[in-house]
Coordinates of N, CA and C in Angstrom, one line a residue:
M702 N 0.8 -1.2 0.0 CA 0.0 0.0 0.0 C 0.9 1.2 0.0
R703 N 0.5 2.2 -0.9 CA 1.3 3.4 -1.0 C 1.2 4.3 0.2
V704 N 2.2 5.0 0.6 CA 2.2 5.9 1.7 C 1.1 7.0 1.5
S705 N 0.9 7.4 0.2 CA -0.1 8.5 0.0 C -1.5 8.1 0.4
Q706 N -1.7 6.7 0.5 CA -3.0 6.3 0.9 C -3.2 6.4 2.4
W707 N -2.1 6.5 3.1 CA -2.2 6.6 4.6 C -2.2 8.1 5.0
L708 N -1.4 8.9 4.2 CA -1.2 10.3 4.6 C -2.2 11.2 3.9
A709 N -3.1 11.7 4.6 CA -4.1 12.5 3.9 C -3.4 13.8 3.5
P710 N -4.0 14.6 2.5 CA -3.4 15.8 2.1 C -3.2 16.8 3.3
N711 N -2.2 17.5 3.3 CA -1.9 18.3 4.4 C -2.5 19.7 4.3
F712 N -3.6 20.0 5.0 CA -4.3 21.2 4.9 C -3.9 22.2 6.1
F713 N -2.8 21.8 6.8 CA -2.5 22.6 8.0 C -1.1 23.2 7.9
E714 N -0.6 23.5 6.7 CA 0.7 24.1 6.6 C 0.9 25.4 7.4
I715 N -0.2 26.1 7.6 CA -0.1 27.3 8.4 C 0.4 27.1 9.8
W716 N 0.2 25.8 10.3 CA 0.7 25.5 11.6 C 2.2 25.2 11.7
H717 N 2.8 25.0 10.5 CA 4.1 24.3 10.5 C 5.2 25.1 11.3
T718 N 5.3 26.4 11.0 CA 6.3 27.2 11.6 C 6.1 27.3 13.1
E719 N 4.9 27.4 13.6 CA 4.6 27.5 15.0 C 4.9 26.2 15.7
I720 N 4.5 25.1 15.1 CA 4.7 23.7 15.7 C 6.2 23.4 15.7
L721 N 6.9 23.7 14.7 CA 8.4 23.5 14.6 C 9.1 24.2 15.7
S722 N 8.7 25.5 16.0 CA 9.2 26.3 17.1 C 8.9 25.7 18.4
L723 N 7.7 25.2 18.6 CA 7.3 24.5 19.9 C 8.1 23.3 20.1
N724 N 8.3 22.5 19.0 CA 9.1 21.2 19.2 C 10.5 21.5 19.7
K725 N 11.1 22.5 19.1 CA 12.5 22.8 19.4 C 12.6 23.3 20.9
S726 N 11.5 23.8 21.4 CA 11.6 24.3 22.8 C 12.0 23.2 23.8
Y727 N 11.7 22.0 23.5 CA 11.9 20.9 24.4 C 13.2 20.2 24.3
G728 N 14.1 20.8 23.4 CA 15.4 20.1 23.3 C 15.3 18.9 22.4
L729 N 16.3 18.0 22.5 CA 16.2 16.8 21.7 C 15.3 15.8 22.3
V730 N 14.3 15.4 21.5 CA 13.3 14.4 22.0 C 13.4 13.2 21.1
K731 N 13.4 12.0 21.7 CA 13.5 10.8 21.0 C 12.1 10.1 20.9
L732 N 11.8 9.7 19.7 CA 10.6 9.0 19.4 C 10.9 7.6 18.9
L733 N 10.0 6.6 19.2 CA 10.1 5.3 18.6 C 8.8 5.1 17.9
L734 N 9.0 4.9 16.6 CA 7.8 4.6 15.7 C 7.7 3.2 15.4
I735 N 6.6 2.5 15.9 CA 6.4 1.1 15.7 C 5.4 0.9 14.6
E736 N 5.8 0.6 13.4 CA 5.0 0.5 12.2 C 5.5 -0.5 11.2
D737 N 4.6 -1.4 10.8 CA 5.1 -2.5 9.9 C 5.2 -2.1 8.4
N738 N 4.6 -1.0 8.0 CA 4.6 -0.5 6.7 C 6.0 0.3 6.5
K739 N 7.0 -0.4 5.9 CA 8.3 0.2 5.9 C 8.3 1.6 5.2
Q740 N 7.6 1.7 4.1 CA 7.6 3.0 3.4 C 7.0 4.1 4.3
L741 N 5.9 3.8 4.9 CA 5.2 4.7 5.8 C 6.1 5.1 7.0
A742 N 6.7 4.1 7.5 CA 7.6 4.3 8.7 C 8.8 5.3 8.3
E743 N 9.3 5.0 7.1 CA 10.4 5.9 6.7 C 10.0 7.3 6.4
D744 N 8.8 7.4 5.8 CA 8.2 8.7 5.5 C 7.9 9.6 6.8
V745 N 7.3 8.9 7.8 CA 7.0 9.6 9.0 C 8.2 9.9 9.8
A746 N 9.2 9.0 9.8 CA 10.5 9.2 10.5 C 11.2 10.4 9.9
M747 N 11.2 10.5 8.6 CA 11.8 11.6 7.9 C 11.1 12.9 8.2
F748 N 9.8 12.9 8.3 CA 9.0 14.1 8.6 C 9.4 14.6 10.0
F749 N 9.4 13.7 11.0 CA 9.7 14.1 12.4 C 11.2 14.5 12.5
G750 N 12.1 13.9 11.7 CA 13.5 14.4 11.7 C 13.6 15.8 11.3
E751 N 12.8 16.2 10.3 CA 12.8 17.6 9.8 C 12.2 18.5 10.9
E752 N 11.3 17.9 11.7 CA 10.7 18.7 12.8 C 11.6 18.9 14.0
G753 N 12.8 18.2 14.0 CA 13.7 18.4 15.1 C 13.8 17.2 16.1
Y754 N 13.1 16.1 15.8 CA 13.1 15.0 16.7 C 14.2 14.0 16.2
I755 N 14.7 13.2 17.2 CA 15.4 12.0 16.8 C 14.4 10.8 16.8
T756 N 14.3 10.2 15.6 CA 13.2 9.2 15.5 C 13.8 7.8 15.0
E757 N 13.5 6.8 15.8 CA 13.9 5.4 15.5 C 12.7 4.7 15.1
T758 N 12.9 3.6 14.2 CA 11.7 2.9 13.8 C 11.9 1.4 14.1
A759 N 10.7 0.7 14.3 CA 10.7 -0.7 14.5 C 9.6 -1.3 13.6
L760 N 9.9 -2.3 12.8 CA 8.9 -2.8 11.9 C 8.2 -4.0 12.5
T761 N 8.6 -4.5 13.6 CA 7.9 -5.6 14.3 C 7.9 -5.3 15.8
L762 N 7.0 -6.0 16.5 CA 6.9 -5.8 18.0 C 8.2 -6.4 18.6
G763 N 8.8 -7.4 18.0 CA 10.0 -8.0 18.6 C 11.1 -7.0 18.5
K764 N 11.3 -6.3 17.4 CA 12.3 -5.3 17.3 C 12.0 -4.1 18.2
A765 N 10.8 -3.8 18.4 CA 10.4 -2.7 19.3 C 10.8 -3.1 20.8
R766 N 10.5 -4.3 21.2 CA 10.9 -4.8 22.5 C 12.4 -4.7 22.7
E767 N 13.1 -5.1 21.7 CA 14.6 -5.0 21.7 C 15.1 -3.6 21.9
K768 N 14.6 -2.7 21.2 CA 15.0 -1.3 21.3 C 14.6 -0.7 22.7
L769 N 13.4 -1.0 23.2 CA 12.9 -0.5 24.5 C 13.7 -1.1 25.6
G770 N 14.3 -2.3 25.4 CA 15.2 -2.9 26.4 C 16.5 -2.2 26.5
I771 N 16.9 -1.4 25.5 CA 18.2 -0.8 25.4 C 18.2 0.7 25.6
Y772 N 17.2 1.3 24.9 CA 17.2 2.7 24.8 C 16.0 3.4 25.5
H773 N 16.1 4.7 25.7 CA 15.0 5.4 26.3 C 14.4 6.4 25.3
Y774 N 13.1 6.4 25.3 CA 12.3 7.3 24.4 C 11.3 8.1 25.2
E775 N 11.1 9.4 24.7 CA 10.1 10.2 25.4 C 8.7 9.8 25.0
L776 N 8.6 9.3 23.7 CA 7.3 8.9 23.2 C 7.3 7.8 22.2
V777 N 6.4 6.9 22.3 CA 6.3 5.8 21.4 C 5.0 6.0 20.5
I778 N 5.2 5.9 19.2 CA 4.0 5.9 18.3 C 3.8 4.5 17.9
L779 N 2.6 4.0 18.2 CA 2.4 2.5 18.1 C 1.2 2.1 17.2
D780 N 1.5 1.3 16.2 CA 0.5 0.7 15.3 C 0.0 -0.6 16.1
L781 N -1.3 -0.9 15.9 CA -1.9 -2.0 16.5 C -1.8 -3.3 15.7
G782 N -1.9 -3.2 14.4 CA -1.9 -4.4 13.6 C -0.5 -4.7 13.1
M783 N 0.2 -5.3 14.0 CA 1.6 -5.7 13.6 C 1.7 -7.2 13.2
P784 N 2.7 -7.5 12.4 CA 2.8 -8.9 11.8 C 3.0 -10.0 12.9
D785 N 3.6 -9.6 14.0 CA 3.9 -10.6 15.0 C 3.1 -10.4 16.3
G786 N 2.0 -9.7 16.2 CA 1.1 -9.6 17.4 C 0.3 -8.3 17.4
N787 N -0.4 -8.1 18.5 CA -1.3 -6.9 18.7 C -0.5 -5.9 19.4
G788 N -0.4 -4.7 18.8 CA 0.3 -3.6 19.4 C -0.1 -3.3 20.8
L789 N -1.4 -3.6 21.2 CA -1.9 -3.3 22.5 C -1.1 -4.1 23.6
D790 N -0.5 -5.2 23.2 CA 0.3 -6.0 24.2 C 1.6 -5.3 24.6
L791 N 2.0 -4.3 23.8 CA 3.2 -3.6 24.1 C 3.0 -2.5 25.1
I792 N 1.8 -2.0 25.2 CA 1.5 -0.9 26.1 C 2.0 -1.2 27.6
P793 N 1.6 -2.4 28.2 CA 2.1 -2.6 29.5 C 3.6 -2.8 29.6
V794 N 4.2 -3.3 28.5 CA 5.7 -3.4 28.5 C 6.3 -2.0 28.6
V795 N 5.8 -1.1 27.8 CA 6.3 0.3 27.9 C 6.1 0.9 29.3
Q796 N 4.9 0.7 29.8 CA 4.6 1.3 31.1 C 5.4 0.7 32.2
G797 N 5.7 -0.6 32.1 CA 6.5 -1.3 33.1 C 8.0 -0.9 33.1
E798 N 8.6 -0.8 31.9 CA 10.0 -0.6 31.7 C 10.3 0.9 31.7
H799 N 9.4 1.7 31.1 CA 9.6 3.2 31.0 C 8.3 3.9 31.3
P800 N 8.0 4.0 32.6 CA 6.8 4.7 33.1 C 6.7 6.1 32.7
R801 N 7.8 6.8 32.3 CA 7.7 8.2 31.9 C 7.5 8.4 30.4
T802 N 7.5 7.3 29.7 CA 7.4 7.3 28.2 C 5.9 7.4 27.8
A803 N 5.6 8.3 27.0 CA 4.2 8.5 26.5 C 3.9 7.6 25.3
I804 N 2.7 7.3 25.1 CA 2.3 6.4 24.0 C 1.1 7.0 23.2
L805 N 1.4 7.1 21.9 CA 0.3 7.5 21.0 C 0.0 6.4 20.0
V806 N -1.2 5.9 20.0 CA -1.6 4.8 19.1 C -1.9 5.4 17.7
L807 N -1.3 4.9 16.7 CA -1.6 5.3 15.3 C -1.9 4.1 14.5
T808 N -3.2 4.0 14.1 CA -3.7 2.7 13.5 C -4.8 2.9 12.6
A809 N -5.0 1.9 11.7 CA -6.2 2.0 10.8 C -7.5 1.5 11.5
R810 N -7.3 0.9 12.7 CA -8.5 0.4 13.4 C -9.3 1.6 14.0
D811 N -10.5 1.8 13.6 CA -11.2 3.0 13.9 C -12.5 2.8 14.8
S812 N -12.6 1.6 15.3 CA -13.8 1.3 16.1 C -13.7 2.0 17.5
L813 N -14.8 2.3 18.1 CA -14.8 3.0 19.4 C -14.3 2.1 20.4
D814 N -14.6 0.8 20.3 CA -14.2 -0.2 21.3 C -12.6 -0.3 21.4
E815 N -12.0 -0.3 20.2 CA -10.6 -0.4 20.1 C -9.9 0.9 20.7
K816 N -10.5 2.0 20.4 CA -10.0 3.3 21.0 C -10.1 3.3 22.5
V817 N -11.3 3.0 23.0 CA -11.5 3.0 24.5 C -10.5 2.0 25.1
H818 N -10.4 0.8 24.5 CA -9.5 -0.2 25.1 C -8.1 0.3 25.2
A819 N -7.6 0.9 24.1 CA -6.2 1.4 24.1 C -6.0 2.5 25.2
L820 N -6.9 3.4 25.3 CA -6.8 4.4 26.3 C -6.9 3.9 27.7
E821 N -7.8 2.9 27.9 CA -7.9 2.3 29.2 C -6.6 1.5 29.6
Q822 N -5.9 1.0 28.5 CA -4.7 0.2 28.7 C -3.5 1.2 29.2
G823 N -3.7 2.5 28.8 CA -2.6 3.4 29.2 C -2.1 4.3 28.1
A824 N -2.7 4.2 26.9 CA -2.2 5.1 25.8 C -2.6 6.5 26.1
D825 N -1.8 7.5 25.7 CA -2.1 8.9 26.0 C -3.0 9.5 24.9
D826 N -3.0 8.9 23.7 CA -3.8 9.5 22.6 C -4.0 8.4 21.6
Y827 N -5.0 8.6 20.7 CA -5.3 7.6 19.7 C -5.7 8.4 18.4
L828 N -4.9 8.1 17.3 CA -5.2 8.7 16.0 C -5.3 7.6 14.9
T829 N -6.3 7.8 14.1 CA -6.6 6.8 13.1 C -6.0 7.2 11.7
K830 N -5.7 6.2 10.9 CA -5.2 6.4 9.5 C -6.4 6.4 8.6
P831 N -6.4 7.2 7.5 CA -5.3 8.1 7.1 C -5.3 9.4 8.0
F832 N -4.1 10.0 8.0 CA -4.0 11.2 9.0 C -3.2 12.3 8.3
H833 N -3.4 13.5 8.8 CA -2.6 14.6 8.4 C -1.3 14.7 9.3
K834 N -0.2 14.8 8.6 CA 1.1 14.8 9.4 C 1.1 16.0 10.4
S835 N 0.5 17.1 10.0 CA 0.5 18.3 10.9 C -0.3 18.0 12.2
E836 N -1.4 17.2 12.0 CA -2.2 16.8 13.2 C -1.4 15.9 14.1
L837 N -0.8 14.9 13.5 CA 0.1 14.0 14.2 C 1.1 14.7 15.0
N838 N 1.8 15.7 14.3 CA 2.8 16.5 15.0 C 2.2 17.3 16.2
A839 N 1.1 17.9 15.9 CA 0.4 18.7 17.0 C 0.1 17.8 18.2
R840 N -0.4 16.6 17.9 CA -0.8 15.7 19.0 C 0.5 15.2 19.8
V841 N 1.5 14.9 19.1 CA 2.8 14.5 19.7 C 3.3 15.7 20.6
H842 N 3.2 16.9 20.1 CA 3.7 18.0 20.9 C 2.8 18.2 22.1
S843 N 1.5 18.1 22.0 CA 0.6 18.2 23.1 C 0.9 17.2 24.2
I844 N 1.1 16.0 23.8 CA 1.4 14.9 24.8 C 2.7 15.3 25.5
L845 N 3.8 15.7 24.8 CA 5.1 16.0 25.4 C 4.9 17.2 26.3
R846 N 4.1 18.2 25.9 CA 4.0 19.4 26.8 C 3.4 19.0 28.1
R847 N 2.4 18.1 28.1 CA 1.7 17.6 29.3 C 2.7 16.8 30.1
R848 N 3.4 15.9 29.5 CA 4.3 14.9 30.2 C 5.5 15.6 30.8
I849 N 6.1 16.5 30.0 CA 7.4 17.0 30.4 C 7.3 18.2 31.3
S850 N 6.4 19.1 31.0 CA 6.3 20.3 31.8 C 5.0 20.6 32.5
G851 N 4.1 19.6 32.5 CA 2.8 19.7 33.1 C 2.0 20.8 32.4
G852 N 2.3 21.1 31.2 CA 1.5 22.1 30.4 C 2.1 23.5 30.6
S853 N 3.1 23.6 31.4 CA 3.7 25.0 31.6 C 4.8 25.2 30.6
S854 N 5.1 26.4 30.3 CA 6.3 26.8 29.5 C 7.5 27.0 30.2
H855 N 7.5 26.8 31.6 CA 8.7 27.0 32.4 C 8.8 25.8 33.4
I856 N 10.1 25.4 33.6 CA 10.4 24.4 34.6 C 11.3 25.1 35.6
T857 N 11.0 25.0 36.9 CA 11.7 25.7 38.0 C 12.1 24.7 39.0
I858 N 13.4 24.7 39.3 CA 14.0 23.9 40.4 C 14.8 24.8 41.3
N859 N 14.2 25.3 42.4 CA 14.8 26.2 43.3 C 15.2 27.5 42.5
E860 N 16.5 27.8 42.5 CA 16.9 29.0 41.8 C 17.2 28.8 40.3
L861 N 17.0 27.6 39.8 CA 17.2 27.3 38.4 C 15.9 27.3 37.7
T862 N 15.8 28.0 36.6 CA 14.6 28.1 35.8 C 14.9 27.9 34.3
I863 N 14.1 27.1 33.6 CA 14.2 26.9 32.2 C 13.0 27.4 31.5
D864 N 13.2 28.3 30.6 CA 12.1 28.8 29.7 C 12.1 28.0 28.5
L865 N 11.1 27.1 28.4 CA 11.0 26.2 27.2 C 10.8 26.9 25.9
G866 N 10.0 27.9 26.0 CA 9.6 28.7 24.7 C 10.8 29.4 24.2
A867 N 11.6 30.0 25.0 CA 12.8 30.8 24.6 C 14.0 30.0 24.5
R868 N 14.0 28.7 25.0 CA 15.1 27.8 25.1 C 16.3 28.5 25.9
I869 N 15.9 29.1 27.1 CA 16.8 29.8 27.9 C 16.8 29.2 29.3
A870 N 18.0 29.0 29.9 CA 18.1 28.6 31.3 C 18.7 29.7 32.1
S871 N 18.2 29.9 33.3 CA 18.8 31.0 34.1 C 18.9 30.6 35.6
V872 N 19.8 31.2 36.3 CA 19.9 31.0 37.7 C 19.8 32.4 38.4
K873 N 18.8 32.5 39.3 CA 18.6 33.8 39.9 C 18.5 34.9 38.9
D874 N 17.7 34.7 37.8 CA 17.5 35.7 36.8 C 18.8 36.0 36.0
V875 N 19.8 35.2 36.2 CA 21.0 35.4 35.4 C 21.0 34.3 34.3
V876 N 20.9 34.8 33.0 CA 20.8 33.8 31.9 C 22.1 33.1 31.7
L877 N 22.0 31.8 31.5 CA 23.2 31.0 31.3 C 23.6 31.0 29.8
N878 N 24.8 31.1 29.5 CA 25.3 31.1 28.1 C 25.6 29.7 27.8
L879 N 24.6 28.9 27.4 CA 24.8 27.5 27.1 C 24.8 27.2 25.6
T880 N 25.6 26.2 25.2 CA 25.6 25.7 23.9 C 24.3 24.9 23.7
R881 N 24.0 24.5 22.4 CA 22.8 23.7 22.2 C 22.9 22.4 22.9
K882 N 24.1 21.8 22.9 CA 24.2 20.5 23.5 C 24.1 20.6 25.0
E883 N 24.6 21.7 25.6 CA 24.5 21.9 27.1 C 23.1 22.1 27.5
Y884 N 22.3 22.9 26.7 CA 20.9 23.1 27.0 C 20.2 21.8 26.9
D885 N 20.4 21.0 25.8 CA 19.7 19.7 25.7 C 20.1 18.7 26.8
L886 N 21.4 18.8 27.2 CA 21.8 17.9 28.3 C 21.1 18.3 29.6
L887 N 21.0 19.7 29.9 CA 20.3 20.1 31.1 C 18.9 19.7 31.1
L888 N 18.2 19.8 30.0 CA 16.8 19.4 29.9 C 16.7 17.9 30.2
F889 N 17.5 17.1 29.6 CA 17.5 15.7 29.8 C 17.7 15.3 31.2
L890 N 18.6 16.0 31.9 CA 18.8 15.8 33.3 C 17.6 16.2 34.1
V891 N 17.0 17.3 33.8 CA 15.9 17.8 34.5 C 14.7 16.9 34.3
Y892 N 14.4 16.5 33.1 CA 13.3 15.6 32.8 C 13.4 14.3 33.7
N893 N 14.7 13.9 34.0 CA 14.9 12.7 34.7 C 15.5 13.0 36.1
K894 N 15.0 14.1 36.7 CA 15.6 14.5 38.0 C 15.5 13.4 39.1
N895 N 16.5 13.4 39.9 CA 16.7 12.4 41.0 C 16.7 11.0 40.5
R896 N 17.1 10.8 39.2 CA 17.3 9.5 38.6 C 18.6 9.3 38.0
L897 N 19.3 8.2 38.3 CA 20.6 8.0 37.8 C 20.6 7.7 36.3
L898 N 21.4 8.5 35.5 CA 21.5 8.3 34.1 C 22.9 7.9 33.8
T899 N 23.1 6.8 33.1 CA 24.4 6.3 32.7 C 25.0 7.2 31.6
K900 N 26.3 7.2 31.5 CA 26.9 8.0 30.4 C 26.4 7.5 29.0
E901 N 26.2 6.2 28.9 CA 25.7 5.6 27.7 C 24.3 6.2 27.3
S902 N 23.4 6.2 28.3 CA 22.1 6.7 28.0 C 22.1 8.2 27.7
I903 N 22.9 9.0 28.3 CA 23.1 10.4 28.0 C 23.6 10.6 26.5
A904 N 24.6 9.8 26.2 CA 25.2 9.9 24.9 C 24.2 9.5 23.8
E905 N 23.5 8.4 24.0 CA 22.6 8.0 22.9 C 21.4 8.9 22.8
H906 N 21.0 9.5 23.9 CA 19.9 10.5 23.9 C 20.2 11.7 23.1
L907 N 21.4 12.2 23.3 CA 21.9 13.4 22.6 C 22.4 13.3 21.2
W908 N 23.0 12.1 21.0 CA 23.6 11.9 19.7 C 23.0 10.7 18.8
G909 N 22.0 10.0 19.4 CA 21.4 9.0 18.6 C 21.9 7.6 19.0
D910 N 21.1 6.6 18.7 CA 21.4 5.2 19.1 C 22.8 4.7 18.8
H911 N 23.3 5.0 17.6 CA 24.5 4.4 17.1 C 25.8 4.9 17.9
I912 N 25.6 6.0 18.7 CA 26.7 6.5 19.5 C 27.2 5.4 20.5
D913 N 26.3 4.4 20.8 CA 26.7 3.4 21.8 C 27.8 2.5 21.3
Q914 N 28.2 2.7 20.0 CA 29.3 2.0 19.5 C 30.6 2.7 19.6
A915 N 30.6 3.9 20.3 CA 31.8 4.6 20.5 C 32.7 3.9 21.5
D916 N 34.0 4.1 21.3 CA 35.0 3.5 22.2 C 34.9 3.8 23.7
N917 N 34.5 5.1 23.9 CA 34.3 5.6 25.3 C 33.4 6.8 25.3
F918 N 33.0 7.2 26.5 CA 32.1 8.3 26.6 C 32.7 9.4 27.4
D919 N 34.0 9.6 27.3 CA 34.7 10.6 28.1 C 34.2 12.0 27.7
F920 N 33.7 12.2 26.5 CA 33.3 13.5 26.1 C 32.1 14.0 26.9
I921 N 31.3 13.1 27.5 CA 30.2 13.4 28.3 C 30.7 14.2 29.6
Y922 N 31.8 13.8 30.1 CA 32.3 14.5 31.3 C 32.6 15.9 31.0
N923 N 33.1 16.3 29.8 CA 33.4 17.6 29.5 C 32.2 18.5 29.4
H924 N 31.1 17.9 28.9 CA 29.8 18.7 28.8 C 29.3 18.9 30.2
I925 N 29.3 17.9 31.1 CA 28.9 18.0 32.4 C 29.7 19.0 33.2
K926 N 31.0 19.0 33.0 CA 31.9 19.9 33.7 C 31.5 21.4 33.3
N927 N 31.3 21.6 32.0 CA 31.0 23.0 31.6 C 29.7 23.4 32.1
L928 N 28.7 22.5 32.1 CA 27.4 22.9 32.6 C 27.4 23.2 34.1
R929 N 28.1 22.4 34.8 CA 28.3 22.7 36.3 C 28.9 24.1 36.5
R930 N 30.0 24.3 35.8 CA 30.7 25.6 35.9 C 29.8 26.8 35.6
K931 N 29.0 26.7 34.6 CA 28.2 27.8 34.2 C 27.1 28.1 35.2
I932 N 26.5 27.0 35.8 CA 25.5 27.1 36.8 C 26.1 27.7 38.1
K933 N 27.3 27.3 38.5 CA 27.9 27.8 39.7 C 28.3 29.2 39.5
Q934 N 28.9 29.6 38.4 CA 29.3 31.0 38.1 C 28.1 32.0 38.2
A935 N 26.9 31.5 37.9 CA 25.7 32.3 38.0 C 25.1 32.4 39.4
G936 N 25.7 31.6 40.3 CA 25.2 31.6 41.7 C 24.4 30.4 42.1
G937 N 24.4 29.4 41.3 CA 23.6 28.2 41.5 C 24.4 27.2 42.3
R938 N 23.7 26.2 42.8 CA 24.3 25.1 43.6 C 24.7 24.0 42.6
N939 N 25.4 23.0 43.1 CA 25.8 21.9 42.3 C 24.7 20.9 42.2
Y940 N 23.9 21.0 41.2 CA 22.7 20.1 41.1 C 23.1 18.7 40.5
I941 N 24.2 18.7 39.8 CA 24.6 17.4 39.1 C 25.6 16.6 39.9
E942 N 25.2 15.5 40.4 CA 26.0 14.6 41.1 C 26.7 13.5 40.2
S943 N 27.9 13.3 40.5 CA 28.6 12.2 39.8 C 28.4 10.9 40.6
M944 N 28.0 9.8 40.0 CA 27.9 8.5 40.6 C 29.0 7.7 40.0
Y945 N 30.1 7.6 40.8 CA 31.4 7.0 40.3 C 31.1 5.6 39.6
G946 N 31.6 5.5 38.4 CA 31.5 4.3 37.7 C 30.2 4.0 37.1
M947 N 29.2 4.9 37.3 CA 27.8 4.6 36.8 C 27.3 5.7 35.9
G948 N 27.4 7.0 36.4 CA 26.8 8.1 35.5 C 26.6 9.3 36.4
Y949 N 25.5 10.0 36.1 CA 25.2 11.3 36.7 C 23.7 11.4 37.1
K950 N 23.5 12.2 38.1 CA 22.1 12.4 38.6 C 21.9 13.9 38.9
L951 N 20.8 14.5 38.4 CA 20.4 15.8 38.8 C 19.5 15.7 40.0
V952 N 20.0 16.3 41.1 CA 19.2 16.2 42.4 C 18.5 17.6 42.6
T953 N 17.3 17.5 43.1 CA 16.5 18.7 43.4 C 16.8 19.4 44.7
D954 N 17.5 18.7 45.6 CA 17.9 19.3 46.9 C 19.3 19.0 47.2
P955 N 20.3 19.6 46.4 CA 21.7 19.4 46.6 C 22.2 19.8 48.0
T956 N 23.2 19.1 48.5 CA 23.7 19.4 49.8 C 24.7 20.5 49.7

């Protein structure tokens, strides 16, 4: 089946610039697209890549489980009619292994019972094919906005504030001069506050899955060091703790 049969004509181009700006506000966001139609999967992944997301694909539930066992994603886009099973069976797997990961069901099944069942299982949203890419993008952004910042455009941890709309971090109203990678790193740490993150998970989140083939992750230390220094110079506390031999953790109540 051709991709054009699944992707309805895009009547929402007027939204594009605004939505792209909103996507960039959240830093690097990783999506996992679980879809057995290879051409459709590639087309949607390319679209989200242009929108500023890191997007991985899985053509089977088995491959999806493999990726979920290794990598972290902010959101999973899930088809139900997969060749090796029902996509609904993957929802409890995602919730069990990655409780902070959102789920959007994207399927040709349009019955009310299917939709209700998926939402009751834990899906955050349900969209049927054929679909407008701009609507899919808007729904993804809406889910992320609710999940990541509780619907607010600001995240505050004591004296540290992140303005998601302006992509600015500040300490006591002093704006931090961060590189793009430093800003994305800070966001990733904040999203996972009080949670240990390995150097490998930080690297693959910021640079993509294939970075796990690197010989070492010493470059992560340099980014952490620079981020700590800039926060401290602005009058902030040391929020980023090193867990020797394991990784890093952003704590909300540093000693």
